[in-house]
């Protein structure tokens, strides 16, 4: 039977759902209408595009576009090679975390995300038909952004593409998106990567100083290098069904364990924009994947589910289906010579806790500033090794939490199944046991062992080296993130004097984009001073990386050499980069342009 709605091909633990086979224009979904994009073949000499691109990005999904926008923030041009000629089909990654929204703000696309996305703060879990657990993510009126929004991936890609178009209008060619362009071969050389591509207008070759593989779970680049993901794959299979349903139920995550209408299974449900609802349900052992995706089987299951939750009287129709297996898998290294991996090309994550695309946004945020500085010759290639180190460490933190959720959602053995059944049956009466049901939603990861972090002072509070600086409220309608939009490092002096002019000059020689911001004690809320460990007389100083992770922190104002050495370390520069003359006030001249200190 032919499906009347878009259906993805089955994926596996290392790939996740695959997009539909290319064909006709995808049908509109709610208020979203697809556009088919075209790209001309560039001027060629003997089948080769002349010149050298600073960065070539394989894959134009959310991670590839986020990386391109991040590179553009740092003044580096890139070329995106995208196989498809539209944004993705199906909701796919649909939950965007607060941390990812902070990244999107620095990419320039936040207003569109917030205008369309549906914010939510918690959810409910049911055992059979009884509610046994309710969770709420940290949120209060001082927060600028919600802990999570639901937004279909086609909207995510569309809004990032709109921002790319705005950038290109301001700086033509800063991000060259080449649609219908498939990478077919690649070869690494000492100073570049040569790529062969296929395009409807003819194949050609192009050179990139660096190649970023953001080409998803089926990564051609990964396979070309003979690499494979390693880790844990689970037997549980889940069907994804997007339906259009005009239900008034609020936006929250709902999970049903062993529901009477689908015994022995787990069902998840999320509301998305345009009255699109995402339903995930676990296939039981022995159920056929192919049969479960048949339109009649999809219709029967959805109607049965809606009848059970009280929405069965409402009209609905299916708009997309897919199937996937859960797995927590990664490459052992995200750097291979001049090739860097990010997103699903680098790792696979179970959907529980929504760590897939959110991890990909963190990959792009971490990689963009490092690759930009290496591409400009402002840092050594060791900085790229720190990208791999930090993001693999983050993978293991994310995977540990995701695997706990996965083992509860999809028990890998009879023993786990019995444990889950006992926990669910007791959770309605025992709150401590109910916490086992907590989905452990994604949150910002600390790079605890980062080679870029410096020894720092103990403070009574505040983010540790490697942690993300919290987006604190500084006044009515004012938050710290507004001071952190520039693409360079930031020195944040909180309730203390800014660094001396000699230290600022030394730092600006290492990073010309460095910014100095002072939060004066009289103008900063006591809550913010306390959160940053700056309530004492000495105050505190933070050195923040371009991705807003803390590189170092000190009580009061650090000595000139301490701050400059911390910046050099954060750029993976050797200690010999600094000299005593660099730190001497005698080296200052009246023509020296330094960052302003408000």
Tab-separated table of N, CA and C in Angstrom, residues 352-450:
chain	number	residue	atom	x	y	z
A	352	UNK	N	15.169	10.684	24.260
A	352	UNK	CA	14.676	10.947	25.600
A	352	UNK	C	15.558	11.980	26.288
A	353	UNK	N	14.935	13.105	26.679
A	353	UNK	CA	15.700	14.224	27.224
A	353	UNK	C	16.107	15.216	26.161
A	354	UNK	N	15.700	14.981	24.917
A	354	UNK	CA	15.888	15.862	23.754
A	354	UNK	C	17.323	16.369	23.622
A	355	UNK	N	18.266	15.438	23.562
A	355	UNK	CA	19.677	15.810	23.486
A	355	UNK	C	20.251	15.731	22.080
A	356	UNK	N	19.472	15.384	21.083
A	356	UNK	CA	19.999	15.221	19.739
A	356	UNK	C	20.407	16.537	19.108
A	357	UNK	N	19.424	17.293	18.598
A	357	UNK	CA	19.736	18.566	17.959
A	357	UNK	C	20.341	19.551	18.954
A	358	UNK	N	19.901	19.514	20.208
A	358	UNK	CA	20.475	20.438	21.186
A	358	UNK	C	21.969	20.193	21.357
A	359	UNK	N	22.397	18.930	21.316
A	359	UNK	CA	23.837	18.644	21.328
A	359	UNK	C	24.498	19.164	20.062
A	360	UNK	N	23.788	19.066	18.932
A	360	UNK	CA	24.327	19.560	17.674
A	360	UNK	C	24.538	21.068	17.679
A	361	UNK	N	23.592	21.813	18.273
A	361	UNK	CA	23.779	23.260	18.396
A	361	UNK	C	25.008	23.572	19.257
A	362	UNK	N	25.199	22.799	20.332
A	362	UNK	CA	26.386	23.012	21.165
A	362	UNK	C	27.664	22.681	20.398
A	363	UNK	N	27.623	21.639	19.560
A	363	UNK	CA	28.782	21.330	18.711
A	363	UNK	C	29.136	22.537	17.850
A	364	UNK	N	28.130	23.063	17.155
A	364	UNK	CA	28.363	24.179	16.239
A	364	UNK	C	28.870	25.406	16.982
A	365	UNK	N	28.323	25.660	18.165
A	365	UNK	CA	28.725	26.823	18.952
A	365	UNK	C	30.170	26.689	19.413
A	366	UNK	N	30.562	25.495	19.810
A	366	UNK	CA	31.926	25.243	20.264
A	366	UNK	C	32.911	25.315	19.101
A	367	UNK	N	32.510	24.735	17.978
A	367	UNK	CA	33.423	24.645	16.840
A	367	UNK	C	33.597	25.974	16.114
A	368	UNK	N	32.548	26.776	16.016
A	368	UNK	CA	32.594	27.974	15.166
A	368	UNK	C	33.724	28.916	15.554
A	369	UNK	N	33.823	29.262	16.841
A	369	UNK	CA	34.829	30.261	17.219
A	369	UNK	C	36.235	29.692	17.117
A	370	UNK	N	36.381	28.406	17.349
A	370	UNK	CA	37.705	27.792	17.272
A	370	UNK	C	38.158	27.649	15.821
A	371	UNK	N	37.272	27.132	14.978
A	371	UNK	CA	37.629	26.963	13.570
A	371	UNK	C	37.867	28.312	12.905
A	372	UNK	N	37.086	29.321	13.281
A	372	UNK	CA	37.274	30.659	12.705
A	372	UNK	C	38.659	31.201	13.035
A	373	UNK	N	39.098	31.040	14.268
A	373	UNK	CA	40.411	31.568	14.648
A	373	UNK	C	41.550	30.790	13.995
A	374	UNK	N	41.370	29.491	13.862
A	374	UNK	CA	42.391	28.706	13.165
A	374	UNK	C	42.407	29.074	11.687
A	375	UNK	N	41.235	29.231	11.082
A	375	UNK	CA	41.157	29.575	9.662
A	375	UNK	C	41.789	30.935	9.384
A	376	UNK	N	41.703	31.850	10.346
A	376	UNK	CA	42.295	33.180	10.169
A	376	UNK	C	43.754	33.221	10.583
A	377	UNK	N	44.285	32.108	11.084
A	377	UNK	CA	45.668	32.082	11.523
A	377	UNK	C	45.884	32.733	12.864
A	378	UNK	N	44.804	32.925	13.653
A	378	UNK	CA	44.920	33.584	14.949
A	378	UNK	C	45.077	32.601	16.100
A	379	UNK	N	45.082	31.310	15.797
A	379	UNK	CA	45.252	30.292	16.834
A	379	UNK	C	45.848	29.052	16.196
A	380	UNK	N	46.474	28.233	17.027
A	380	UNK	CA	47.041	26.988	16.534
A	380	UNK	C	45.987	25.913	16.356
A	381	UNK	N	46.318	24.898	15.573
A	381	UNK	CA	45.337	23.840	15.295
A	381	UNK	C	45.018	23.019	16.539
A	382	UNK	N	45.827	23.142	17.603
A	382	UNK	CA	45.494	22.467	18.851
A	382	UNK	C	44.156	22.906	19.407
A	383	UNK	N	43.717	24.106	19.020
A	383	UNK	CA	42.415	24.585	19.460
A	383	UNK	C	41.309	23.672	18.939
A	384	UNK	N	41.505	23.107	17.755
A	384	UNK	CA	40.508	22.194	17.199
A	384	UNK	C	40.497	20.862	17.937
A	385	UNK	N	41.643	20.451	18.466
A	385	UNK	CA	41.664	19.237	19.279
A	385	UNK	C	40.834	19.438	20.548
A	386	UNK	N	40.834	20.669	21.080
A	386	UNK	CA	40.027	20.928	22.274
A	386	UNK	C	38.537	20.826	21.949
A	387	UNK	N	38.155	21.147	20.717
A	387	UNK	CA	36.756	20.947	20.307
A	387	UNK	C	36.376	19.488	20.454
A	388	UNK	N	37.201	18.620	19.932
A	388	UNK	CA	36.917	17.184	20.028
A	388	UNK	C	36.899	16.740	21.489
A	389	UNK	N	37.889	17.144	22.263
A	389	UNK	CA	37.958	16.731	23.668
A	389	UNK	C	36.717	17.167	24.443
A	390	UNK	N	36.351	18.431	24.284
A	390	UNK	CA	35.232	18.970	25.061
A	390	UNK	C	33.910	18.355	24.648
A	391	UNK	N	33.688	18.221	23.359
A	391	UNK	CA	32.383	17.731	22.920
A	391	UNK	C	32.237	16.224	23.137
A	392	UNK	N	33.320	15.473	23.094
A	392	UNK	CA	33.217	14.050	23.429
A	392	UNK	C	32.940	13.891	24.919
A	393	UNK	N	33.577	14.708	25.757
A	393	UNK	CA	33.261	14.679	27.187
A	393	UNK	C	31.793	15.029	27.410
A	394	UNK	N	31.286	16.016	26.681
A	394	UNK	CA	29.878	16.385	26.798
A	394	UNK	C	28.980	15.244	26.332
A	395	UNK	N	29.400	14.544	25.275
A	395	UNK	CA	28.613	13.395	24.813
A	395	UNK	C	28.426	12.383	25.938
A	396	UNK	N	29.501	12.087	26.650
A	396	UNK	CA	29.403	11.058	27.692
A	396	UNK	C	28.502	11.517	28.839
A	397	UNK	N	28.528	12.809	29.163
A	397	UNK	CA	27.608	13.324	30.176
A	397	UNK	C	26.169	13.192	29.693
A	398	UNK	N	25.922	13.626	28.453
A	398	UNK	CA	24.579	13.531	27.889
A	398	UNK	C	24.138	12.083	27.754
A	399	UNK	N	25.048	11.235	27.299
A	399	UNK	CA	24.686	9.839	27.055
A	399	UNK	C	24.328	9.130	28.349
A	400	UNK	N	25.051	9.450	29.431
A	400	UNK	CA	24.752	8.798	30.705
A	400	UNK	C	23.323	9.083	31.135
A	401	UNK	N	22.909	10.347	31.031
A	401	UNK	CA	21.539	10.700	31.397
A	401	UNK	C	20.531	10.128	30.409
A	402	UNK	N	20.852	10.220	29.121
A	402	UNK	CA	19.929	9.711	28.111
A	402	UNK	C	19.751	8.200	28.223
A	403	UNK	N	20.844	7.491	28.530
A	403	UNK	CA	20.756	6.039	28.628
A	403	UNK	C	19.924	5.617	29.838
A	404	UNK	N	20.017	6.371	30.939
A	404	UNK	CA	19.164	6.061	32.084
A	404	UNK	C	17.694	6.202	31.703
A	405	UNK	N	17.386	7.282	30.981
A	405	UNK	CA	16.009	7.473	30.538
A	405	UNK	C	15.604	6.383	29.557
A	406	UNK	N	16.509	6.036	28.652
A	406	UNK	CA	16.195	5.033	27.643
A	406	UNK	C	15.936	3.674	28.284
A	407	UNK	N	16.757	3.310	29.263
A	407	UNK	CA	16.569	2.017	29.922
A	407	UNK	C	15.253	1.962	30.673
A	408	UNK	N	14.744	3.144	31.080
A	408	UNK	CA	13.438	3.169	31.724
A	408	UNK	C	12.324	3.169	30.683
A	409	UNK	N	12.504	3.954	29.623
A	409	UNK	CA	11.474	4.036	28.588
A	409	UNK	C	11.395	2.755	27.771
A	410	UNK	N	12.543	2.133	27.540
A	410	UNK	CA	12.611	0.952	26.678
A	410	UNK	C	13.528	-0.076	27.340
A	411	UNK	N	13.047	-0.809	28.352
A	411	UNK	CA	13.896	-1.712	29.134
A	411	UNK	C	14.640	-2.709	28.247
A	412	UNK	N	15.980	-2.812	28.420
A	412	UNK	CA	16.774	-3.691	27.571
A	412	UNK	C	16.740	-5.159	27.998
A	413	UNK	N	16.150	-5.466	29.159
A	413	UNK	CA	16.120	-6.849	29.626
A	413	UNK	C	14.910	-7.039	30.536
A	414	UNK	N	14.620	-8.298	30.837
A	414	UNK	CA	13.490	-8.593	31.725
A	414	UNK	C	13.724	-8.000	33.105
A	415	UNK	N	14.977	-7.989	33.561
A	415	UNK	CA	15.276	-7.402	34.853
A	415	UNK	C	14.929	-5.926	34.907
A	416	UNK	N	15.325	-5.163	33.859
A	416	UNK	CA	14.975	-3.748	33.799
A	416	UNK	C	13.454	-3.583	33.727
A	417	UNK	N	12.796	-4.492	33.016
A	417	UNK	CA	11.352	-4.418	32.859
A	417	UNK	C	10.658	-4.584	34.215
A	418	UNK	N	11.129	-5.537	35.012
A	418	UNK	CA	10.552	-5.758	36.337
A	418	UNK	C	10.801	-4.558	37.247
A	419	UNK	N	12.016	-3.968	37.155
A	419	UNK	CA	12.327	-2.792	37.950
A	419	UNK	C	11.414	-1.635	37.582
A	420	UNK	N	11.197	-1.449	36.287
A	420	UNK	CA	10.328	-0.355	35.848
A	420	UNK	C	8.903	-0.580	36.330
A	421	UNK	N	8.409	-1.803	36.207
A	421	UNK	CA	7.045	-2.101	36.631
A	421	UNK	C	6.867	-1.834	38.122
A	422	UNK	N	7.872	-2.219	38.923
A	422	UNK	CA	7.792	-1.969	40.364
A	422	UNK	C	7.809	-0.471	40.654
A	423	UNK	N	8.704	0.271	39.970
A	423	UNK	CA	8.788	1.712	40.197
A	423	UNK	C	7.490	2.409	39.819
A	424	UNK	N	6.916	2.034	38.686
A	424	UNK	CA	5.686	2.666	38.232
A	424	UNK	C	4.523	2.361	39.162
A	425	UNK	N	4.434	1.131	39.618
A	425	UNK	CA	3.310	0.748	40.473
A	425	UNK	C	3.375	1.426	41.837
A	426	UNK	N	4.592	1.797	42.303
A	426	UNK	CA	4.748	2.432	43.610
A	426	UNK	C	4.835	3.956	43.540
A	427	UNK	N	5.080	4.492	42.345
A	427	UNK	CA	5.395	5.916	42.225
A	427	UNK	C	4.240	6.828	42.590
A	428	UNK	N	3.014	6.341	42.439
A	428	UNK	CA	1.874	7.186	42.787
A	428	UNK	C	1.826	7.511	44.272
A	429	UNK	N	2.426	6.646	45.124
A	429	UNK	CA	2.390	6.842	46.572
A	429	UNK	C	3.728	7.271	47.149
A	430	UNK	N	4.806	7.129	46.385
A	430	UNK	CA	6.137	7.413	46.915
A	430	UNK	C	6.881	8.345	45.952
A	431	UNK	N	7.028	9.594	46.368
A	431	UNK	CA	7.639	10.602	45.502
A	431	UNK	C	9.078	10.245	45.154
A	432	UNK	N	9.845	9.714	46.101
A	432	UNK	CA	11.239	9.383	45.824
A	432	UNK	C	11.351	8.355	44.717
A	433	UNK	N	10.450	7.401	44.721
A	433	UNK	CA	10.458	6.394	43.655
A	433	UNK	C	10.011	7.012	42.342
A	434	UNK	N	9.059	7.944	42.427
A	434	UNK	CA	8.562	8.592	41.208
A	434	UNK	C	9.667	9.335	40.478
A	435	UNK	N	10.689	9.774	41.207
A	435	UNK	CA	11.796	10.483	40.551
A	435	UNK	C	12.534	9.620	39.551
A	436	UNK	N	12.399	8.289	39.650
A	436	UNK	CA	13.001	7.407	38.661
A	436	UNK	C	12.413	7.637	37.274
A	437	UNK	N	11.218	8.222	37.233
A	437	UNK	CA	10.527	8.451	35.956
A	437	UNK	C	10.982	9.752	35.308
A	438	UNK	N	11.714	10.578	36.049
A	438	UNK	CA	12.143	11.882	35.541
A	438	UNK	C	12.872	11.718	34.207
A	439	UNK	N	12.431	12.420	33.148
A	439	UNK	CA	13.069	12.258	31.831
A	439	UNK	C	14.441	12.896	31.716
A	440	UNK	N	14.909	13.608	32.741
A	440	UNK	CA	16.257	14.195	32.735
A	440	UNK	C	16.490	15.028	31.464
A	441	UNK	N	15.753	16.113	31.348
A	441	UNK	CA	15.840	16.952	30.156
A	441	UNK	C	17.237	17.550	30.028
A	442	UNK	N	17.607	17.829	28.799
A	442	UNK	CA	18.938	18.346	28.499
A	442	UNK	C	19.194	19.674	29.201
A	443	UNK	N	20.439	19.907	29.540
A	443	UNK	CA	20.869	21.181	30.084
A	443	UNK	C	22.324	21.413	29.690
A	444	UNK	N	22.794	22.643	29.883
A	444	UNK	CA	24.155	22.980	29.485
A	444	UNK	C	25.153	22.107	30.241
A	445	UNK	N	26.172	21.626	29.534
A	445	UNK	CA	27.177	20.736	30.103
A	445	UNK	C	28.429	21.531	30.458
A	446	UNK	N	29.001	21.221	31.602
A	446	UNK	CA	30.267	21.841	31.990
A	446	UNK	C	31.432	21.070	31.373
A	447	UNK	N	32.380	21.789	30.782
A	447	UNK	CA	33.617	21.185	30.294
A	447	UNK	C	34.594	21.122	31.464
A	448	UNK	N	34.375	20.167	32.344
A	448	UNK	CA	35.084	20.128	33.628
A	448	UNK	C	36.586	19.950	33.468
A	449	UNK	N	36.999	19.204	32.454
A	449	UNK	CA	38.434	18.936	32.273
A	449	UNK	C	38.985	19.641	31.041
A	450	UNK	N	38.397	20.764	30.684
A	450	UNK	CA	38.823	21.451	29.470
A	450	UNK	C	40.273	21.892	29.540
